[in-house]
Amino acid sequence: MNAILRTENLRVDFGLGSKAALNGLNLSVHAGEVFGFLGPNGAGKTTTMNVLLGFVNATSGDAYLFGVNVREPIARQRIGYLPELTYYYKFLTAEELLRFYARIFGIPRSETEKRIDHLLKLVELESVRKRRIKQYSKGMQQRVGLAQALINNPDLLLLDEPTSGLDPLGRMKVREIIQRIKDEGKTVFFSSHELGEVETVCDRVAILHEGELRIEGRVTDLVAKYQCNLEHVFLKIVGFQPKSVL
């Protein structure tokens, strides 16, 4: 089965004698999967995404998207990306924002309007499409960010902490959207600290700790192996020892 996303012995050093941000990372993500990329803060998740997107050069090793080394020119048309921290022109409405990104991708006007209608319905913002983004809640802004990441109809979606800072209702809505994206046959690679939601929507996960891959596998297999939910699997893998309460 050909991998859409693959890394081989990927290493990133930021110098000055610091520990490697990534050390020998090997991953494969296949078409149609929802893949959870997990780890504590500083584990190397965002660094990995930055290498995949060409924002950071690897010190050694290689990364591939659609079989092409990320060091080479890649058709970014096939990739959608939602960073952890988003900033949009808040004087724009949702539909104006999506038109702006559609123009960047060179999408024809006739197709643009169809995609905007579809995406605003997908992320449940159809009724507020003409409201300025500055009036949106945090959860609504995150959902318009997902729509932005999907405007070019990508085959691969990279999401960095898509539920960060959201309340339970906001997290649930984002989880539902990821499930709908999966149902459309797209591949989703995302990092998250919300392990209950990861367990619900992901086919496979990888857990990083201190820049190294500690475990990878199907969620159902890991839960069965360790006889506990994914959150407790995660805590065991990263070596967390809860303090006893007297």
CSV table of N, CA, C and O in Angstrom, one decimal, residues 1 5 8 11 14 44 51 73 91 94 96 117 123 131 161 165 168 185 188 192 196 207 217 222 224:
chain,number,residue,atom,x,y,z
A,1,MET,N,0.9,-1.2,0.0
A,1,MET,CA,0.0,0.0,0.0
A,1,MET,C,0.9,1.2,0.0
A,1,MET,O,1.7,1.4,0.9
A,5,LEU,N,2.1,10.0,2.9
A,5,LEU,CA,3.0,10.7,3.8
A,5,LEU,C,4.0,9.7,4.3
A,5,LEU,O,3.6,8.7,4.9
A,8,GLU,N,11.7,9.0,6.6
A,8,GLU,CA,12.7,8.0,6.7
A,8,GLU,C,13.9,8.6,7.6
A,8,GLU,O,14.6,9.5,7.1
A,11,ARG,N,15.6,13.6,11.0
A,11,ARG,CA,16.3,14.2,12.2
A,11,ARG,C,16.3,15.7,12.0
A,11,ARG,O,16.6,16.2,10.9
A,14,PHE,N,18.4,21.9,16.0
A,14,PHE,CA,18.4,23.3,16.0
A,14,PHE,C,19.7,23.9,16.5
A,14,PHE,O,19.8,25.1,16.7
A,44,GLY,N,8.1,17.2,19.3
A,44,GLY,CA,8.5,17.3,17.9
A,44,GLY,C,7.4,17.2,16.9
A,44,GLY,O,7.7,17.1,15.7
A,51,VAL,N,8.6,20.5,8.7
A,51,VAL,CA,9.4,19.8,7.6
A,51,VAL,C,8.6,19.4,6.4
A,51,VAL,O,8.9,19.6,5.3
A,73,PRO,N,10.3,20.6,-5.5
A,73,PRO,CA,9.0,21.3,-5.7
A,73,PRO,C,7.9,20.3,-5.6
A,73,PRO,O,7.9,19.2,-6.2
A,91,PHE,N,-11.9,41.6,9.5
A,91,PHE,CA,-12.9,42.4,8.9
A,91,PHE,C,-13.6,41.7,7.7
A,91,PHE,O,-14.6,42.2,7.2
A,94,ALA,N,-16.8,35.1,6.4
A,94,ALA,CA,-16.4,33.7,6.1
A,94,ALA,C,-16.3,33.5,4.5
A,94,ALA,O,-15.3,33.0,4.0
A,96,GLU,N,-16.0,35.7,2.2
A,96,GLU,CA,-14.9,36.5,1.6
A,96,GLU,C,-13.6,35.9,1.8
A,96,GLU,O,-12.7,35.9,1.0
A,117,ASP,N,-20.1,27.1,-0.8
A,117,ASP,CA,-21.4,26.6,-0.3
A,117,ASP,C,-21.3,25.3,0.4
A,117,ASP,O,-21.8,25.1,1.5
A,123,VAL,N,-18.9,22.8,7.7
A,123,VAL,CA,-18.5,23.3,9.0
A,123,VAL,C,-19.5,24.0,9.8
A,123,VAL,O,-19.3,24.6,10.8
A,131,ARG,N,-21.3,37.2,8.2
A,131,ARG,CA,-20.9,37.8,9.5
A,131,ARG,C,-19.4,38.0,9.5
A,131,ARG,O,-18.7,37.0,9.1
A,161,GLU,N,-3.1,20.7,16.1
A,161,GLU,CA,-4.0,21.0,17.3
A,161,GLU,C,-5.3,21.6,16.9
A,161,GLU,O,-5.6,22.8,17.3
A,165,GLY,N,-7.9,24.9,22.7
A,165,GLY,CA,-8.6,26.1,23.3
A,165,GLY,C,-10.1,26.1,23.1
A,165,GLY,O,-10.8,27.0,23.5
A,168,PRO,N,-16.0,21.9,25.2
A,168,PRO,CA,-16.4,20.6,24.8
A,168,PRO,C,-17.3,20.6,23.5
A,168,PRO,O,-17.2,19.7,22.7
A,185,GLY,N,-13.2,10.4,1.9
A,185,GLY,CA,-12.1,9.7,1.4
A,185,GLY,C,-10.8,10.4,1.5
A,185,GLY,O,-9.8,10.0,0.9
A,188,VAL,N,-6.2,12.4,6.7
A,188,VAL,CA,-6.1,13.5,7.7
A,188,VAL,C,-4.9,13.1,8.6
A,188,VAL,O,-4.9,12.0,9.2
A,192,SER,N,-2.8,16.3,18.4
A,192,SER,CA,-3.8,16.7,19.3
A,192,SER,C,-3.4,16.3,20.7
A,192,SER,O,-2.7,15.3,20.9
A,196,GLY,N,-9.2,11.6,24.1
A,196,GLY,CA,-10.5,10.9,23.9
A,196,GLY,C,-11.0,11.1,22.5
A,196,GLY,O,-11.6,10.1,21.9
A,207,ILE,N,3.0,7.9,18.8
A,207,ILE,CA,3.3,8.7,20.0
A,207,ILE,C,4.8,9.0,20.0
A,207,ILE,O,5.6,8.2,20.0
A,217,GLY,N,0.6,2.4,15.9
A,217,GLY,CA,-0.2,1.3,15.6
A,217,GLY,C,-1.7,1.7,15.6
A,217,GLY,O,-2.1,2.9,15.8
A,222,LEU,N,-3.7,-1.0,20.2
A,222,LEU,CA,-3.0,-0.4,21.3
A,222,LEU,C,-3.9,-0.5,22.6
A,222,LEU,O,-3.4,-0.9,23.7
A,224,ALA,N,-6.2,-2.7,23.1
A,224,ALA,CA,-6.3,-4.1,23.5
A,224,ALA,C,-5.0,-4.6,24.2
A,224,ALA,O,-5.0,-5.3,25.2
